Amino acid sequence: MYPHDYHLHSNFSCDGKASIVEQCLSAMAKGIPEIGITDHFDLHPGDECAGFFRPIEWAAEFDRARREFEGRLIVRAGIELGEPHIYQAECQALLKSYPFDYALGSLHWVGDEVVFDRQYFRRPADEAYGLFFEELERMTRVGGIDILSHFDVVVRVGKPVYGGYDPRRYEEVIRAVLKNCIEHGIALDLNTQGLRNRCQLLTPGVEILRWYREMGGERVTLGSDAHQPDDIAANFDLAIEALRAAGLQYVTMFEQREARLITI
Ligand SMILES: [Zn+2]
Ligand SMILES: [Zn+2]
């Protein structure tokens, strides 16, 4: 069975469709032994989720759910930080306010443009992808996160717009991102959400995973990015297939921001 699902949203995210308890029940029904709840903490003023996360109420409900499932399901306290390199002080303050097990770092905005809006893709593909990866390099250089979310999420909207995507065109900057991750011990979130939308891609795919392994990277987590219970662990068979094809052997578990590798 799958070891965990480390990227899940509850209705403490503005776009979440399920309570923490409903997500836990679905994970148990699917036989997943460990999950992490990773609601959005977004501060970009243009973001639809900006200011939505309520840390005190979240902690109360999270603690209640964790107790309710004790002995049946391990529930990790995660958070999905948007642009943590830009909102460093706010993100670090949040991480100090509660004993989180891990922090995902996510790049959804490049400057004042969100990469889920087709407007971002009015420019040539190389420019759209290049700007995204350069910003991702700046974000990972700062560190302060445990897991890098959905590496090349820009393709979710970009690939259908341009009709293709070849990470080899951006190999140099992608390798710079991977180097930052390895140096800071940041794991890669092998995110299956793209397999449920029009881009039909795992983010990152096997090519990037292979570069990561060649460079000495070992830390990978599995994430469905489920905003509703049905999507928990969706397409994890394909994620594990990609992991193995890239020559990676472990999945990384987190507790109190300490990583532990288990063989897959
Ligand atoms: Zn995200
Ligand atoms: Zn997410």
mmCIF file of N, CA and C and ligand atoms in Angstrom, residues 7 9 40 80 106 108 116 149-150 153 156 191 193 225, ligand 1:
data_model
loop_
_atom_site.group_PDB
_atom_site.id
_atom_site.type_symbol
_atom_site.label_atom_id
_atom_site.label_comp_id
_atom_site.label_asym_id
_atom_site.label_seq_id
_atom_site.Cartn_x
_atom_site.Cartn_y
_atom_site.Cartn_z
ATOM 1 N N HIS A 7 0.131 15.812 0.745
ATOM 2 C CA HIS A 7 -0.334 17.107 0.229
ATOM 3 C C HIS A 7 -1.861 17.038 0.102
ATOM 4 N N HIS A 9 -5.711 19.156 1.238
ATOM 5 C CA HIS A 9 -6.369 20.370 1.732
ATOM 6 C C HIS A 9 -7.670 20.048 2.448
ATOM 7 N N HIS A 40 -3.569 25.964 2.653
ATOM 8 C CA HIS A 40 -2.863 27.116 2.073
ATOM 9 C C HIS A 40 -2.638 28.211 3.103
ATOM 10 N N GLU A 80 0.887 24.599 3.538
ATOM 11 C CA GLU A 80 1.408 24.942 2.206
ATOM 12 C C GLU A 80 1.648 26.443 2.157
ATOM 13 N N SER A 106 5.538 26.647 -1.857
ATOM 14 C CA SER A 106 4.903 26.641 -3.183
ATOM 15 C C SER A 106 5.091 27.953 -3.902
ATOM 16 N N HIS A 108 3.218 29.953 -6.598
ATOM 17 C CA HIS A 108 2.011 30.112 -7.416
ATOM 18 C C HIS A 108 2.057 31.437 -8.182
ATOM 19 N N PHE A 116 -1.801 30.252 -12.701
ATOM 20 C CA PHE A 116 -3.005 29.470 -13.028
ATOM 21 C C PHE A 116 -3.943 30.274 -13.925
ATOM 22 N N SER A 149 6.733 21.976 -3.178
ATOM 23 C CA SER A 149 5.486 21.501 -3.795
ATOM 24 C C SER A 149 5.570 21.489 -5.316
ATOM 25 N N HIS A 150 4.847 20.554 -5.900
ATOM 26 C CA HIS A 150 4.553 20.521 -7.349
ATOM 27 C C HIS A 150 5.566 21.319 -8.195
ATOM 28 N N VAL A 153 4.602 23.188 -11.530
ATOM 29 C CA VAL A 153 3.144 23.375 -11.552
ATOM 30 C C VAL A 153 2.689 24.325 -12.667
ATOM 31 N N ARG A 156 0.519 23.085 -15.509
ATOM 32 C CA ARG A 156 -0.901 22.724 -15.399
ATOM 33 C C ARG A 156 -1.733 23.506 -16.397
ATOM 34 N N ASN A 191 3.725 15.299 -7.116
ATOM 35 C CA ASN A 191 2.339 15.752 -7.027
ATOM 36 C C ASN A 191 1.517 15.230 -8.199
ATOM 37 N N GLN A 193 -1.725 15.949 -8.904
ATOM 38 C CA GLN A 193 -2.916 16.712 -9.301
ATOM 39 C C GLN A 193 -3.010 16.925 -10.819
ATOM 40 N N ASP A 225 -2.590 16.420 -3.601
ATOM 41 C CA ASP A 225 -3.147 17.788 -3.638
ATOM 42 C C ASP A 225 -4.679 17.724 -3.646
HETATM 43 ZN ZN ZN B 1 -0.098 24.631 -4.613
#
